[in-house]
GROMACS .gro file of C-alpha atoms in nm:
model
  404
    1UNK     CA    1   0.948   1.074   4.380
    2UNK     CA    2   0.729   0.823   4.558
    3UNK     CA    3   0.761   0.451   4.609
    4UNK     CA    4   0.530   0.192   4.759
    5UNK     CA    5   0.655   0.016   5.068
    6UNK     CA    6   0.681  -0.360   5.019
    7UNK     CA    7   0.745  -0.456   5.376
    8UNK     CA    8   0.488  -0.729   5.402
    9UNK     CA    9   0.119  -0.788   5.375
   10UNK     CA   10  -0.106  -0.687   5.658
   11UNK     CA   11  -0.407  -0.908   5.703
   12UNK     CA   12  -0.702  -0.753   5.884
   13UNK     CA   13  -0.886  -1.023   6.072
   14UNK     CA   14  -1.195  -1.011   6.287
   15UNK     CA   15  -1.230  -1.292   6.536
   16UNK     CA   16  -1.507  -1.367   6.778
   17UNK     CA   17  -1.734  -1.110   6.613
   18UNK     CA   18  -2.104  -1.153   6.562
   19UNK     CA   19  -2.358  -0.927   6.398
   20UNK     CA   20  -2.728  -0.999   6.399
   21UNK     CA   21  -2.985  -0.911   6.136
   22UNK     CA   22  -3.330  -0.923   6.288
   23UNK     CA   23  -3.614  -0.948   6.034
   24UNK     CA   24  -3.877  -0.681   6.091
   25UNK     CA   25  -4.057  -0.731   5.761
   26UNK     CA   26  -3.979  -0.855   5.414
   27UNK     CA   27  -3.827  -0.521   5.314
   28UNK     CA   28  -3.669  -0.387   5.634
   29UNK     CA   29  -3.409  -0.508   5.880
   30UNK     CA   30  -3.212  -0.374   6.173
   31UNK     CA   31  -2.847  -0.461   6.222
   32UNK     CA   32  -2.722  -0.468   6.580
   33UNK     CA   33  -2.351  -0.405   6.638
   34UNK     CA   34  -2.217  -0.639   6.906
   35UNK     CA   35  -1.847  -0.584   6.838
   36UNK     CA   36  -1.640  -0.452   7.126
   37UNK     CA   37  -1.502  -0.154   6.929
   38UNK     CA   38  -1.812  -0.102   6.712
   39UNK     CA   39  -1.606  -0.156   6.396
   40UNK     CA   40  -1.924  -0.169   6.187
   41UNK     CA   41  -2.067   0.156   6.326
   42UNK     CA   42  -2.023   0.454   6.094
   43UNK     CA   43  -1.860   0.767   6.228
   44UNK     CA   44  -2.101   1.057   6.293
   45UNK     CA   45  -1.962   1.252   5.996
   46UNK     CA   46  -2.021   0.953   5.765
   47UNK     CA   47  -2.378   0.919   5.888
   48UNK     CA   48  -2.436   1.290   5.832
   49UNK     CA   49  -2.300   1.278   5.477
   50UNK     CA   50  -2.490   0.966   5.376
   51UNK     CA   51  -2.820   1.098   5.513
   52UNK     CA   52  -2.773   1.422   5.320
   53UNK     CA   53  -2.758   1.247   4.981
   54UNK     CA   54  -3.048   1.368   4.768
   55UNK     CA   55  -2.967   1.167   4.454
   56UNK     CA   56  -2.927   0.789   4.411
   57UNK     CA   57  -2.560   0.709   4.462
   58UNK     CA   58  -2.392   0.372   4.430
   59UNK     CA   59  -2.052   0.219   4.489
   60UNK     CA   60  -1.927  -0.035   4.235
   61UNK     CA   61  -1.642  -0.265   4.345
   62UNK     CA   62  -1.464  -0.471   4.081
   63UNK     CA   63  -1.346  -0.754   4.303
   64UNK     CA   64  -1.390  -1.127   4.234
   65UNK     CA   65  -1.344  -1.206   4.605
   66UNK     CA   66  -1.542  -0.957   4.817
   67UNK     CA   67  -1.396  -0.898   5.159
   68UNK     CA   68  -1.654  -0.958   5.438
   69UNK     CA   69  -1.535  -0.654   5.635
   70UNK     CA   70  -1.562  -0.427   5.331
   71UNK     CA   71  -1.911  -0.560   5.261
   72UNK     CA   72  -2.013  -0.491   5.623
   73UNK     CA   73  -1.889  -0.133   5.592
   74UNK     CA   74  -2.087  -0.081   5.274
   75UNK     CA   75  -2.392  -0.237   5.435
   76UNK     CA   76  -2.359   0.017   5.716
   77UNK     CA   77  -2.369   0.296   5.460
   78UNK     CA   78  -2.672   0.140   5.293
   79UNK     CA   79  -2.855   0.113   5.624
   80UNK     CA   80  -2.777   0.479   5.703
   81UNK     CA   81  -2.930   0.630   5.388
   82UNK     CA   82  -3.191   0.519   5.135
   83UNK     CA   83  -3.012   0.691   4.845
   84UNK     CA   84  -2.704   0.469   4.880
   85UNK     CA   85  -2.645   0.128   4.722
   86UNK     CA   86  -2.347  -0.088   4.632
   87UNK     CA   87  -2.263  -0.364   4.388
   88UNK     CA   88  -1.978  -0.612   4.355
   89UNK     CA   89  -1.871  -0.698   4.000
   90UNK     CA   90  -1.640  -0.981   3.897
   91UNK     CA   91  -1.433  -0.820   3.616
   92UNK     CA   92  -1.358  -1.160   3.462
   93UNK     CA   93  -1.725  -1.247   3.437
   94UNK     CA   94  -1.832  -0.900   3.327
   95UNK     CA   95  -1.547  -0.761   3.114
   96UNK     CA   96  -1.774  -0.519   2.929
   97UNK     CA   97  -1.870  -0.334   3.247
   98UNK     CA   98  -1.508  -0.340   3.362
   99UNK     CA   99  -1.404  -0.183   3.031
  100UNK     CA  100  -1.680   0.077   3.060
  101UNK     CA  101  -1.538   0.188   3.395
  102UNK     CA  102  -1.179   0.175   3.271
  103UNK     CA  103  -1.077  -0.092   3.521
  104UNK     CA  104  -0.714  -0.197   3.483
  105UNK     CA  105  -0.676  -0.416   3.792
  106UNK     CA  106  -0.899  -0.599   4.040
  107UNK     CA  107  -1.006  -0.410   4.351
  108UNK     CA  108  -1.104  -0.082   4.184
  109UNK     CA  109  -1.376   0.099   4.383
  110UNK     CA  110  -1.590   0.353   4.196
  111UNK     CA  111  -1.852   0.598   4.314
  112UNK     CA  112  -2.131   0.680   4.069
  113UNK     CA  113  -2.403   0.942   4.083
  114UNK     CA  114  -2.597   1.006   3.762
  115UNK     CA  115  -2.344   1.069   3.486
  116UNK     CA  116  -2.068   1.141   3.737
  117UNK     CA  117  -1.822   0.863   3.812
  118UNK     CA  118  -1.498   0.865   4.008
  119UNK     CA  119  -1.236   0.621   4.132
  120UNK     CA  120  -1.232   0.613   4.511
  121UNK     CA  121  -0.949   0.370   4.581
  122UNK     CA  122  -0.814   0.027   4.495
  123UNK     CA  123  -0.860  -0.238   4.762
  124UNK     CA  124  -0.634  -0.536   4.818
  125UNK     CA  125  -0.550  -0.779   5.096
  126UNK     CA  126  -0.328  -0.517   5.259
  127UNK     CA  127  -0.540  -0.210   5.180
  128UNK     CA  128  -0.905  -0.244   5.280
  129UNK     CA  129  -1.190  -0.009   5.198
  130UNK     CA  130  -1.146   0.316   5.390
  131UNK     CA  131  -1.449   0.477   5.552
  132UNK     CA  132  -1.265   0.809   5.569
  133UNK     CA  133  -1.183   0.803   5.197
  134UNK     CA  134  -1.531   0.696   5.089
  135UNK     CA  135  -1.702   0.957   5.306
  136UNK     CA  136  -1.475   1.231   5.172
  137UNK     CA  137  -1.567   1.137   4.815
  138UNK     CA  138  -1.936   1.125   4.900
  139UNK     CA  139  -1.908   1.470   5.058
  140UNK     CA  140  -1.733   1.607   4.748
  141UNK     CA  141  -1.999   1.462   4.526
  142UNK     CA  142  -2.277   1.625   4.727
  143UNK     CA  143  -2.108   1.965   4.682
  144UNK     CA  144  -2.031   1.920   4.314
  145UNK     CA  145  -1.961   2.247   4.137
  146UNK     CA  146  -1.936   2.455   4.455
  147UNK     CA  147  -1.575   2.358   4.527
  148UNK     CA  148  -1.322   2.592   4.370
  149UNK     CA  149  -0.942   2.560   4.361
  150UNK     CA  150  -0.728   2.859   4.266
  151UNK     CA  151  -0.365   2.827   4.149
  152UNK     CA  152  -0.185   3.160   4.185
  153UNK     CA  153   0.004   3.287   3.879
  154UNK     CA  154   0.233   3.582   3.816
  155UNK     CA  155   0.526   3.481   4.039
  156UNK     CA  156   0.682   3.222   3.809
  157UNK     CA  157   0.476   2.944   3.966
  158UNK     CA  158   0.462   2.607   3.796
  159UNK     CA  159   0.186   2.620   3.531
  160UNK     CA  160  -0.133   2.414   3.515
  161UNK     CA  161  -0.187   2.450   3.138
  162UNK     CA  162   0.070   2.195   3.021
  163UNK     CA  163   0.295   2.457   2.858
  164UNK     CA  164   0.578   2.296   3.053
  165UNK     CA  165   0.615   2.045   3.334
  166UNK     CA  166   0.400   2.165   3.619
  167UNK     CA  167   0.063   2.085   3.773
  168UNK     CA  168  -0.144   1.992   3.469
  169UNK     CA  169  -0.200   1.636   3.596
  170UNK     CA  170  -0.301   1.760   3.940
  171UNK     CA  171  -0.536   2.021   3.795
  172UNK     CA  172  -0.692   1.766   3.560
  173UNK     CA  173  -0.742   1.518   3.844
  174UNK     CA  174  -0.907   1.788   4.053
  175UNK     CA  175  -1.147   1.866   3.768
  176UNK     CA  176  -1.223   1.496   3.732
  177UNK     CA  177  -1.313   1.491   4.101
  178UNK     CA  178  -1.567   1.772   4.056
  179UNK     CA  179  -1.359   2.075   4.152
  180UNK     CA  180  -1.363   2.394   3.949
  181UNK     CA  181  -0.997   2.483   3.885
  182UNK     CA  182  -0.889   2.837   3.794
  183UNK     CA  183  -0.576   3.050   3.791
  184UNK     CA  184  -0.564   3.351   4.022
  185UNK     CA  185  -0.386   3.681   3.957
  186UNK     CA  186  -0.355   3.844   4.296
  187UNK     CA  187  -0.233   4.171   4.145
  188UNK     CA  188  -0.582   4.229   4.006
  189UNK     CA  189  -0.781   4.058   4.282
  190UNK     CA  190  -0.887   4.266   4.579
  191UNK     CA  191  -1.056   3.981   4.767
  192UNK     CA  192  -1.053   3.602   4.743
  193UNK     CA  193  -1.388   3.432   4.812
  194UNK     CA  194  -1.321   3.209   5.110
  195UNK     CA  195  -1.641   3.005   5.090
  196UNK     CA  196  -1.577   2.670   4.921
  197UNK     CA  197  -1.232   2.764   4.796
  198UNK     CA  198  -0.869   2.663   4.830
  199UNK     CA  199  -0.569   2.867   4.712
  200UNK     CA  200  -0.255   2.681   4.599
  201UNK     CA  201   0.082   2.852   4.559
  202UNK     CA  202   0.295   2.606   4.362
  203UNK     CA  203   0.668   2.673   4.349
  204UNK     CA  204   0.693   3.053   4.305
  205UNK     CA  205   1.041   3.184   4.218
  206UNK     CA  206   0.950   3.555   4.211
  207UNK     CA  207   0.835   3.769   4.500
  208UNK     CA  208   0.474   3.853   4.587
  209UNK     CA  209   0.391   4.220   4.616
  210UNK     CA  210   0.310   4.340   4.967
  211UNK     CA  211  -0.049   4.406   4.857
  212UNK     CA  212  -0.078   4.046   4.735
  213UNK     CA  213   0.053   3.915   5.069
  214UNK     CA  214  -0.209   4.127   5.244
  215UNK     CA  215  -0.480   3.976   5.021
  216UNK     CA  216  -0.368   3.622   5.114
  217UNK     CA  217  -0.345   3.715   5.483
  218UNK     CA  218  -0.696   3.864   5.481
  219UNK     CA  219  -0.825   3.553   5.304
  220UNK     CA  220  -0.688   3.334   5.584
  221UNK     CA  221  -0.818   3.567   5.853
  222UNK     CA  222  -1.169   3.512   5.716
  223UNK     CA  223  -1.138   3.134   5.727
  224UNK     CA  224  -0.964   3.057   5.399
  225UNK     CA  225  -0.748   2.757   5.310
  226UNK     CA  226  -0.400   2.796   5.163
  227UNK     CA  227  -0.140   2.547   5.039
  228UNK     CA  228   0.216   2.677   4.998
  229UNK     CA  229   0.483   2.470   4.821
  230UNK     CA  230   0.805   2.670   4.846
  231UNK     CA  231   1.129   2.539   4.694
  232UNK     CA  232   1.481   2.597   4.832
  233UNK     CA  233   1.673   2.901   4.710
  234UNK     CA  234   1.355   3.102   4.665
  235UNK     CA  235   1.226   3.392   4.872
  236UNK     CA  236   0.867   3.474   4.769
  237UNK     CA  237   0.821   3.751   5.030
  238UNK     CA  238   0.570   3.550   5.234
  239UNK     CA  239   0.757   3.581   5.565
  240UNK     CA  240   0.504   3.827   5.709
  241UNK     CA  241   0.220   3.582   5.647
  242UNK     CA  242   0.417   3.282   5.776
  243UNK     CA  243   0.543   3.460   6.090
  244UNK     CA  244   0.187   3.501   6.218
  245UNK     CA  245   0.150   3.121   6.202
  246UNK     CA  246   0.484   3.044   6.369
  247UNK     CA  247   0.648   2.924   6.045
  248UNK     CA  248   0.988   3.010   5.904
  249UNK     CA  249   1.150   2.860   5.593
  250UNK     CA  250   1.501   2.725   5.642
  251UNK     CA  251   1.745   2.823   5.365
  252UNK     CA  252   1.926   2.489   5.380
  253UNK     CA  253   1.836   2.159   5.214
  254UNK     CA  254   1.787   1.828   5.390
  255UNK     CA  255   2.035   1.547   5.320
  256UNK     CA  256   1.983   1.179   5.400
  257UNK     CA  257   2.295   0.991   5.505
  258UNK     CA  258   2.116   0.655   5.536
  259UNK     CA  259   2.190   0.563   5.174
  260UNK     CA  260   1.822   0.490   5.106
  261UNK     CA  261   1.819   0.708   4.796
  262UNK     CA  262   2.079   0.491   4.629
  263UNK     CA  263   1.826   0.207   4.612
  264UNK     CA  264   1.626   0.407   4.359
  265UNK     CA  265   1.907   0.588   4.183
  266UNK     CA  266   1.891   0.903   4.394
  267UNK     CA  267   2.159   1.068   4.604
  268UNK     CA  268   2.161   1.207   4.960
  269UNK     CA  269   1.982   1.526   4.846
  270UNK     CA  270   1.659   1.323   4.815
  271UNK     CA  271   1.573   1.241   5.178
  272UNK     CA  272   1.354   0.942   5.255
  273UNK     CA  273   1.018   1.005   5.426
  274UNK     CA  274   0.820   0.737   5.606
  275UNK     CA  275   0.676   0.956   5.886
  276UNK     CA  276   0.350   1.119   5.776
  277UNK     CA  277   0.218   1.215   6.117
  278UNK     CA  278  -0.144   1.163   6.216
  279UNK     CA  279  -0.348   1.385   5.989
  280UNK     CA  280  -0.630   1.346   5.733
  281UNK     CA  281  -0.409   1.481   5.453
  282UNK     CA  282  -0.155   1.199   5.480
  283UNK     CA  283  -0.372   0.934   5.644
  284UNK     CA  284  -0.366   0.713   5.335
  285UNK     CA  285   0.010   0.754   5.288
  286UNK     CA  286   0.104   0.568   5.606
  287UNK     CA  287   0.309   0.261   5.520
  288UNK     CA  288   0.452   0.419   5.204
  289UNK     CA  289   0.801   0.549   5.132
  290UNK     CA  290   0.869   0.874   4.951
  291UNK     CA  291   1.172   1.073   4.842
  292UNK     CA  292   1.180   1.453   4.828
  293UNK     CA  293   1.466   1.585   4.610
  294UNK     CA  294   1.596   1.927   4.716
  295UNK     CA  295   1.361   2.003   5.001
  296UNK     CA  296   1.406   2.273   5.262
  297UNK     CA  297   1.329   2.225   5.634
  298UNK     CA  298   1.037   2.407   5.791
  299UNK     CA  299   1.090   2.555   6.135
  300UNK     CA  300   0.797   2.569   6.377
  301UNK     CA  301   0.733   2.806   6.665
  302UNK     CA  302   0.442   2.775   6.907
  303UNK     CA  303   0.177   3.041   6.848
  304UNK     CA  304  -0.129   3.079   7.069
  305UNK     CA  305  -0.441   2.961   6.891
  306UNK     CA  306  -0.254   2.779   6.614
  307UNK     CA  307  -0.245   2.398   6.598
  308UNK     CA  308   0.047   2.260   6.397
  309UNK     CA  309   0.084   1.896   6.287
  310UNK     CA  310   0.392   1.783   6.090
  311UNK     CA  311   0.279   1.568   5.795
  312UNK     CA  312   0.620   1.500   5.634
  313UNK     CA  313   0.932   1.430   5.839
  314UNK     CA  314   1.274   1.311   5.732
  315UNK     CA  315   1.452   1.016   5.891
  316UNK     CA  316   1.665   1.068   6.205
  317UNK     CA  317   1.972   0.993   5.988
  318UNK     CA  318   1.944   1.327   5.810
  319UNK     CA  319   2.120   1.661   5.827
  320UNK     CA  320   2.073   2.005   5.672
  321UNK     CA  321   2.337   2.193   5.473
  322UNK     CA  322   2.341   2.523   5.286
  323UNK     CA  323   2.355   2.544   4.908
  324UNK     CA  324   2.634   2.749   4.751
  325UNK     CA  325   2.550   3.034   4.509
  326UNK     CA  326   2.629   2.785   4.232
  327UNK     CA  327   2.369   2.543   4.367
  328UNK     CA  328   2.623   2.303   4.512
  329UNK     CA  329   2.622   2.150   4.856
  330UNK     CA  330   2.918   2.032   5.059
  331UNK     CA  331   2.846   1.718   5.257
  332UNK     CA  332   3.033   1.672   5.581
  333UNK     CA  333   3.052   1.297   5.624
  334UNK     CA  334   3.166   1.340   5.984
  335UNK     CA  335   2.882   1.570   6.086
  336UNK     CA  336   2.636   1.404   6.325
  337UNK     CA  337   2.283   1.341   6.206
  338UNK     CA  338   2.042   1.605   6.335
  339UNK     CA  339   1.711   1.475   6.203
  340UNK     CA  340   1.427   1.434   6.183
  341UNK     CA  341   1.339   1.758   6.003
  342UNK     CA  342   0.988   1.879   5.929
  343UNK     CA  343   0.940   1.899   5.551
  344UNK     CA  344   0.564   1.959   5.551
  345UNK     CA  345   0.321   2.085   5.813
  346UNK     CA  346  -0.056   2.135   5.839
  347UNK     CA  347  -0.184   2.417   6.057
  348UNK     CA  348  -0.525   2.539   6.159
  349UNK     CA  349  -0.650   2.834   6.358
  350UNK     CA  350  -0.997   2.886   6.502
  351UNK     CA  351  -1.122   3.237   6.439
  352UNK     CA  352  -1.370   3.448   6.635
  353UNK     CA  353  -1.736   3.400   6.535
  354UNK     CA  354  -1.837   3.623   6.247
  355UNK     CA  355  -2.164   3.718   6.411
  356UNK     CA  356  -2.276   3.750   6.767
  357UNK     CA  357  -2.476   3.455   6.880
  358UNK     CA  358  -2.291   3.204   6.661
  359UNK     CA  359  -2.199   2.886   6.840
  360UNK     CA  360  -1.836   2.790   6.887
  361UNK     CA  361  -1.880   2.495   6.651
  362UNK     CA  362  -1.992   2.724   6.369
  363UNK     CA  363  -1.700   2.969   6.400
  364UNK     CA  364  -1.472   2.990   6.096
  365UNK     CA  365  -1.141   2.809   6.084
  366UNK     CA  366  -0.837   2.899   5.875
  367UNK     CA  367  -0.618   2.621   5.739
  368UNK     CA  368  -0.263   2.645   5.608
  369UNK     CA  369  -0.033   2.376   5.470
  370UNK     CA  370   0.334   2.446   5.400
  371UNK     CA  371   0.569   2.208   5.216
  372UNK     CA  372   0.936   2.285   5.153
  373UNK     CA  373   0.934   2.163   4.794
  374UNK     CA  374   0.705   2.173   4.490
  375UNK     CA  375   0.865   1.937   4.239
  376UNK     CA  376   0.743   1.631   4.430
  377UNK     CA  377   0.396   1.705   4.294
  378UNK     CA  378   0.477   1.802   3.935
  379UNK     CA  379   0.369   1.618   3.622
  380UNK     CA  380   0.525   1.280   3.562
  381UNK     CA  381   0.463   0.907   3.533
  382UNK     CA  382   0.418   0.764   3.881
  383UNK     CA  383   0.199   0.466   3.798
  384UNK     CA  384   0.407   0.236   4.017
  385UNK     CA  385   0.402   0.466   4.318
  386UNK     CA  386   0.165   0.496   4.606
  387UNK     CA  387   0.180   0.873   4.646
  388UNK     CA  388   0.137   1.113   4.359
  389UNK     CA  389   0.065   1.476   4.288
  390UNK     CA  390  -0.307   1.423   4.232
  391UNK     CA  391  -0.352   1.232   4.557
  392UNK     CA  392  -0.157   1.489   4.755
  393UNK     CA  393  -0.339   1.793   4.622
  394UNK     CA  394  -0.684   1.633   4.627
  395UNK     CA  395  -0.634   1.510   4.984
  396UNK     CA  396  -0.544   1.861   5.087
  397UNK     CA  397  -0.838   2.018   4.903
  398UNK     CA  398  -1.087   1.770   5.047
  399UNK     CA  399  -0.957   1.829   5.398
  400UNK     CA  400  -0.961   2.205   5.369
  401UNK     CA  401  -1.309   2.220   5.222
  402UNK     CA  402  -1.461   2.010   5.500
  403UNK     CA  403  -1.553   2.311   5.710
  404UNK     CA  404  -1.766   2.279   6.019
   0.00000   0.00000   0.00000
């Protein structure tokens, strides 16, 4: 359950800033960045992505009042690559084009390449155009069709076919973003292709066979990317895989004694999260509030060569209690708060070069994300929320597929 924070409007202002456009000819110009922090200079990754575009690509922004800073960012993209262009459209003055794009509110930002079109984000006074988000979408578009997402099946995972509440919306959104989405039966799969792929394990309630765990472990050892969403009161036999990454799943559930859940009709078993760490997966979630019903803590141990970054943490006013065999939990009102607890973590591990002579920068990297709940990302109407299943899964997939 996710809810947008309404704690005020943040205005992004630039004062004392000058940029100069020096005419070289009628058709060419050079823009010099004189800002102290080079706020109009694209990051190296953005420049690399924009220069690699081989097909005309344009950004269409349905905004009656273009923001000067957003326009400067788009101009930086345009200057970096001759295949990139952008256009501002006033939806009131051009309702037909707005309808063609399916615009429902001002500020919608779309990326278009040929017949492919996708929503990048919605800008507002408090949420400006994100270079990180736009570059990620451009990168996805350039690798259209080569990105593959596998959802494991056979362990009572939540389905992606709509037969019951599960991950149909997330799978559909991934397809809309250009990913190829497939189910994966590990009992009949000897090897998972690690190139351009992500494996998602969504809420299994039955155990994996040892051979299947070995297949997942080998996949990671070769530089694969794996997302595990493991609910409380389940034991999917993945301890051997998790131990090598310094992860153990707590058998308790996290309770929030702050009373925040009551504001939205939820009880203490739906802890409030406002701490999303500093990570590309949850970068766009900062400033939002989310509730995770029935979520288990994730315990971290330092392992050489593994970098771990919590991406979901409960409030300090939280505690963890065990569930009874009947699924009940006894809340000790006098117990001191022991939070924050880690509810989700992103890990990465650099692996030895596959071939002699490879540079360090080209060596493979394995990536693992573990979240102590799966129902937060299941199908449902979250139109009024900031975070949703599609955003969460897509953000993870984009991050994991951005290999060096």
